[in-house]
Amino acid sequence: EKFDLQGKVEDSDIFSRVAKLRKEFKSTSKTRYYKEMVQEGRPVEELYENNPPGVHDDKWKWLVERWGTPQVVVKESRKKVRYAHTAGNIGYAALNAQFAKKEGREPLLLEQFRFQHFRKDGSDKLSSEAIEQVYVRNK
């Protein structure tokens, strides 16, 4: 339906849609066929045998091995970060430069912590109660 609005189909629209569907499929497959079994402590041989319908055995084995590598495990542990910053894709150096331009000096460490954890609504409030407590404790 999306592609038939004006009789024109853009390649970028098709590629975007396919990429989104692929990502959803991988995510669902990982949750249903991999994570649950890993949490149950199943051996890797059982993981290899539990591949989703439509996924070739060799491709599934590759995914299971990839998801078990230290780099992927570290990436997933980032989700457990207690005080994640709310600056989005703006790097710390850019945030510090913005502060320095505005204030005419480099920010102190506590100031850096504060502006890296503001709420996304643009207010001067910190993003969570836990972050507020850390800030007040170190003030």
PDB file of C-alpha atoms in Angstrom, residues 29 32-34 37 42-65:
ATOM      1  CA  SER A  29      14.135 -14.923  16.403  1.00  0.00           C
ATOM      2  CA  ARG A  32      12.165 -16.699  20.953  1.00  0.00           C
ATOM      3  CA  TYR A  33      14.796 -19.181  19.841  1.00  0.00           C
ATOM      4  CA  TYR A  34      18.003 -18.030  21.534  1.00  0.00           C
ATOM      5  CA  MET A  37      17.189 -21.120  25.984  1.00  0.00           C
ATOM      6  CA  ARG A  42      20.663 -25.075  27.710  1.00  0.00           C
ATOM      7  CA  PRO A  43      23.802 -26.413  25.988  1.00  0.00           C
ATOM      8  CA  VAL A  44      24.908 -24.837  22.722  1.00  0.00           C
ATOM      9  CA  GLU A  45      24.055 -28.026  20.790  1.00  0.00           C
ATOM     10  CA  GLU A  46      20.378 -27.540  21.716  1.00  0.00           C
ATOM     11  CA  LEU A  47      20.597 -23.921  20.559  1.00  0.00           C
ATOM     12  CA  TYR A  48      21.880 -25.099  17.173  1.00  0.00           C
ATOM     13  CA  GLU A  49      18.918 -27.475  16.833  1.00  0.00           C
ATOM     14  CA  ASN A  50      16.333 -24.839  17.844  1.00  0.00           C
ATOM     15  CA  ASN A  51      16.534 -22.734  14.706  1.00  0.00           C
ATOM     16  CA  PRO A  52      13.482 -20.731  13.569  1.00  0.00           C
ATOM     17  CA  PRO A  53      11.426 -21.883  10.583  1.00  0.00           C
ATOM     18  CA  GLY A  54      12.881 -20.647   7.314  1.00  0.00           C
ATOM     19  CA  VAL A  55      16.427 -20.200   8.640  1.00  0.00           C
ATOM     20  CA  HIS A  56      19.057 -22.560   7.265  1.00  0.00           C
ATOM     21  CA  ASP A  57      20.978 -24.594   9.833  1.00  0.00           C
ATOM     22  CA  ASP A  58      24.363 -23.107   8.889  1.00  0.00           C
ATOM     23  CA  LYS A  59      23.044 -19.514   9.097  1.00  0.00           C
ATOM     24  CA  TRP A  60      21.427 -20.193  12.475  1.00  0.00           C
ATOM     25  CA  LYS A  61      24.652 -21.740  13.795  1.00  0.00           C
ATOM     26  CA  TRP A  62      26.545 -18.627  12.652  1.00  0.00           C
ATOM     27  CA  LEU A  63      24.049 -16.356  14.475  1.00  0.00           C
ATOM     28  CA  VAL A  64      24.221 -18.410  17.681  1.00  0.00           C
ATOM     29  CA  GLU A  65      28.027 -18.223  17.634  1.00  0.00           C
TER      30      GLU A  65
END
